PDB file of C-alpha atoms in Angstrom:
ATOM      1  CA  MET A   1     102.883 107.972  84.503  1.00  0.00           C
ATOM      2  CA  ASN A   2     102.262 110.719  86.990  1.00  0.00           C
ATOM      3  CA  GLN A   3      98.808 111.640  88.207  1.00  0.00           C
ATOM      4  CA  LYS A   4      98.570 114.891  86.219  1.00  0.00           C
ATOM      5  CA  ASP A   5      99.541 113.139  82.972  1.00  0.00           C
ATOM      6  CA  PHE A   6      97.029 110.406  83.697  1.00  0.00           C
ATOM      7  CA  GLY A   7      94.284 112.992  84.265  1.00  0.00           C
ATOM      8  CA  LEU A   8      95.066 114.760  80.991  1.00  0.00           C
ATOM      9  CA  ARG A   9      95.078 111.444  79.117  1.00  0.00           C
ATOM     10  CA  LEU A  10      91.740 110.487  80.676  1.00  0.00           C
ATOM     11  CA  LYS A  11      90.164 113.809  79.705  1.00  0.00           C
ATOM     12  CA  GLU A  12      91.509 113.490  76.161  1.00  0.00           C
ATOM     13  CA  LEU A  13      89.995 110.023  75.790  1.00  0.00           C
ATOM     14  CA  ARG A  14      86.660 111.089  77.289  1.00  0.00           C
ATOM     15  CA  LEU A  15      86.379 114.045  74.928  1.00  0.00           C
ATOM     16  CA  SER A  16      87.336 111.862  71.948  1.00  0.00           C
ATOM     17  CA  GLN A  17      84.253 109.755  72.732  1.00  0.00           C
ATOM     18  CA  ALA A  18      82.068 112.874  73.204  1.00  0.00           C
ATOM     19  CA  LEU A  19      81.202 111.831  76.760  1.00  0.00           C
ATOM     20  CA  THR A  20      80.494 114.131  79.684  1.00  0.00           C
ATOM     21  CA  GLN A  21      82.097 113.569  83.062  1.00  0.00           C
ATOM     22  CA  SER A  22      78.685 112.588  84.437  1.00  0.00           C
ATOM     23  CA  GLN A  23      78.089 110.038  81.679  1.00  0.00           C
ATOM     24  CA  LEU A  24      81.484 108.414  82.105  1.00  0.00           C
ATOM     25  CA  SER A  25      81.261 108.363  85.905  1.00  0.00           C
ATOM     26  CA  LYS A  26      77.951 106.473  85.633  1.00  0.00           C
ATOM     27  CA  MET A  27      79.457 104.033  83.137  1.00  0.00           C
ATOM     28  CA  ILE A  28      82.275 103.110  85.522  1.00  0.00           C
ATOM     29  CA  GLY A  29      80.108 103.165  88.643  1.00  0.00           C
ATOM     30  CA  VAL A  30      81.677 106.051  90.569  1.00  0.00           C
ATOM     31  CA  SER A  31      80.399 109.426  91.708  1.00  0.00           C
ATOM     32  CA  ARG A  32      80.968 112.396  89.445  1.00  0.00           C
ATOM     33  CA  GLN A  33      83.254 113.904  92.107  1.00  0.00           C
ATOM     34  CA  ALA A  34      85.394 110.752  92.210  1.00  0.00           C
ATOM     35  CA  TYR A  35      85.694 110.921  88.430  1.00  0.00           C
ATOM     36  CA  VAL A  36      86.594 114.633  88.559  1.00  0.00           C
ATOM     37  CA  ASN A  37      89.408 113.701  90.961  1.00  0.00           C
ATOM     38  CA  TYR A  38      90.743 111.179  88.424  1.00  0.00           C
ATOM     39  CA  GLU A  39      90.612 113.632  85.549  1.00  0.00           C
ATOM     40  CA  SER A  40      92.148 116.484  87.544  1.00  0.00           C
ATOM     41  CA  GLY A  41      95.045 114.257  88.564  1.00  0.00           C
ATOM     42  CA  ARG A  42      94.220 114.309  92.277  1.00  0.00           C
ATOM     43  CA  THR A  43      93.829 110.538  92.436  1.00  0.00           C
ATOM     44  CA  ILE A  44      94.411 107.461  90.296  1.00  0.00           C
ATOM     45  CA  PRO A  45      91.469 105.050  89.983  1.00  0.00           C
ATOM     46  CA  PRO A  46      91.697 101.602  91.542  1.00  0.00           C
ATOM     47  CA  ALA A  47      92.682  98.711  89.290  1.00  0.00           C
ATOM     48  CA  GLN A  48      89.121  97.556  88.579  1.00  0.00           C
ATOM     49  CA  THR A  49      88.130 101.052  87.482  1.00  0.00           C
ATOM     50  CA  LEU A  50      91.215 101.311  85.264  1.00  0.00           C
ATOM     51  CA  SER A  51      90.159  98.065  83.623  1.00  0.00           C
ATOM     52  CA  LYS A  52      86.615  99.381  83.027  1.00  0.00           C
ATOM     53  CA  LEU A  53      87.964 102.609  81.551  1.00  0.00           C
ATOM     54  CA  SER A  54      90.330 100.814  79.180  1.00  0.00           C
ATOM     55  CA  GLN A  55      87.420  98.643  77.990  1.00  0.00           C
ATOM     56  CA  ILE A  56      85.187 101.675  77.449  1.00  0.00           C
ATOM     57  CA  PHE A  57      87.872 103.374  75.376  1.00  0.00           C
ATOM     58  CA  GLY A  58      88.639 100.155  73.489  1.00  0.00           C
ATOM     59  CA  THR A  59      92.311 100.142  74.320  1.00  0.00           C
ATOM     60  CA  ASP A  60      94.682  97.865  76.182  1.00  0.00           C
ATOM     61  CA  LEU A  61      95.744  98.934  79.639  1.00  0.00           C
ATOM     62  CA  MET A  62      99.262 100.057  78.675  1.00  0.00           C
ATOM     63  CA  GLU A  63      97.970 102.178  75.823  1.00  0.00           C
ATOM     64  CA  PHE A  64      95.285 103.611  78.074  1.00  0.00           C
ATOM     65  CA  LEU A  65      97.738 104.535  80.810  1.00  0.00           C
ATOM     66  CA  TYR A  66     100.571 105.855  78.659  1.00  0.00           C
ATOM     67  CA  GLY A  67      98.991 106.807  75.331  1.00  0.00           C
ATOM     68  CA  HIS A  68     101.098 104.254  73.469  1.00  0.00           C
ATOM     69  CA  THR A  69     102.395 100.760  73.865  1.00  0.00           C
ATOM     70  CA  THR A  70     106.077 100.267  74.518  1.00  0.00           C
ATOM     71  CA  ARG A  71     106.119  96.529  73.940  1.00  0.00           C
ATOM     72  CA  THR A  72     105.422  94.372  70.956  1.00  0.00           C
ATOM     73  CA  TYR A  73     101.992  92.791  70.684  1.00  0.00           C
ATOM     74  CA  THR A  74     103.318  89.391  71.778  1.00  0.00           C
ATOM     75  CA  GLU A  75     105.101  90.811  74.816  1.00  0.00           C
ATOM     76  CA  GLY A  76     102.011  92.812  75.696  1.00  0.00           C
ATOM     77  CA  GLN A  77      99.806  89.744  75.471  1.00  0.00           C
ATOM     78  CA  HIS A  78     102.153  87.906  77.844  1.00  0.00           C
ATOM     79  CA  LEU A  79     102.277  90.870  80.249  1.00  0.00           C
ATOM     80  CA  MET A  80      98.495  91.188  80.324  1.00  0.00           C
ATOM     81  CA  SER A  81      97.618  87.499  80.517  1.00  0.00           C
ATOM     82  CA  GLY A  82      96.415  85.483  83.480  1.00  0.00           C
ATOM     83  CA  SER A  83      98.204  86.063  86.752  1.00  0.00           C
ATOM     84  CA  ASN A  84     100.453  88.734  85.177  1.00  0.00           C
ATOM     85  CA  ARG A  85      97.384  90.891  84.602  1.00  0.00           C
ATOM     86  CA  GLU A  86      96.217  90.388  88.187  1.00  0.00           C
ATOM     87  CA  ASP A  87      99.715  91.179  89.479  1.00  0.00           C
ATOM     88  CA  LEU A  88      99.863  94.356  87.396  1.00  0.00           C
ATOM     89  CA  PHE A  89      96.476  95.531  88.658  1.00  0.00           C
ATOM     90  CA  SER A  90      97.494  94.781  92.245  1.00  0.00           C
ATOM     91  CA  LEU A  91     100.742  96.710  91.813  1.00  0.00           C
ATOM     92  CA  LEU A  92      98.931  99.673  90.253  1.00  0.00           C
ATOM     93  CA  GLU A  93      96.445  99.746  93.092  1.00  0.00           C
ATOM     94  CA  LEU A  94      99.203  99.644  95.725  1.00  0.00           C
ATOM     95  CA  TYR A  95     101.220 102.273  93.829  1.00  0.00           C
ATOM     96  CA  SER A  96      98.219 104.616  93.708  1.00  0.00           C
ATOM     97  CA  LYS A  97      98.100 104.592  97.522  1.00  0.00           C
ATOM     98  CA  LEU A  98     101.736 105.650  98.001  1.00  0.00           C
ATOM     99  CA  SER A  99     102.901 109.117  98.914  1.00  0.00           C
ATOM    100  CA  PRO A 100     104.576 111.165  96.146  1.00  0.00           C
ATOM    101  CA  LEU A 101     107.989 110.560  97.732  1.00  0.00           C
ATOM    102  CA  SER A 102     107.405 106.803  97.917  1.00  0.00           C
ATOM    103  CA  LYS A 103     106.260 106.777  94.277  1.00  0.00           C
ATOM    104  CA  LYS A 104     109.473 108.515  93.271  1.00  0.00           C
ATOM    105  CA  ARG A 105     111.530 105.972  95.220  1.00  0.00           C
ATOM    106  CA  ILE A 106     109.706 103.066  93.553  1.00  0.00           C
ATOM    107  CA  ILE A 107     110.299 104.533  90.075  1.00  0.00           C
ATOM    108  CA  ASN A 108     113.987 105.046  90.882  1.00  0.00           C
ATOM    109  CA  LEU A 109     114.282 101.454  92.125  1.00  0.00           C
ATOM    110  CA  ILE A 110     112.543 100.021  89.048  1.00  0.00           C
ATOM    111  CA  THR A 111     114.748 102.138  86.785  1.00  0.00           C
ATOM    112  CA  LEU A 112     117.862 100.872  88.562  1.00  0.00           C
ATOM    113  CA  LEU A 113     116.714  97.257  88.291  1.00  0.00           C
ATOM    114  CA  ALA A 114     115.838  97.678  84.589  1.00  0.00           C
ATOM    115  CA  LYS A 115     119.359  98.952  83.949  1.00  0.00           C
ATOM    116  CA  GLY A 116     120.833  95.825  85.506  1.00  0.00           C
ATOM    117  CA  GLY A 117     121.323  97.171  89.021  1.00  0.00           C
ATOM    118  CA  ASP A 118     120.311  93.836  90.522  1.00  0.00           C
ATOM    119  CA  THR A 119     123.290  91.942  89.199  1.00  0.00           C
TER     120      THR A 119
END
């Protein structure tokens, strides 16, 4: 997920619920300008705000972020349960604070590890 894609996804979901930017910003407890920055792809919301948004749109976090789920329901439940959920939110919050170059490096590292590069 890059910031622009996230912003487009957020706008799509907001419009599907017939909400204005002002209405949604009030619902999640941020200024309208902060929300505009999310939707324009300038910034990614912190983990707690992502959680609020996914609840408002009635979707799980992975579906909210990516527009679809890439795991089975059981795997998703495990990923989003207990400490895993907290870890994921913490990672997303840290990731959102990285520079574009650092984000690219993290994605490359995760891709390498997923392909078995750690063996």
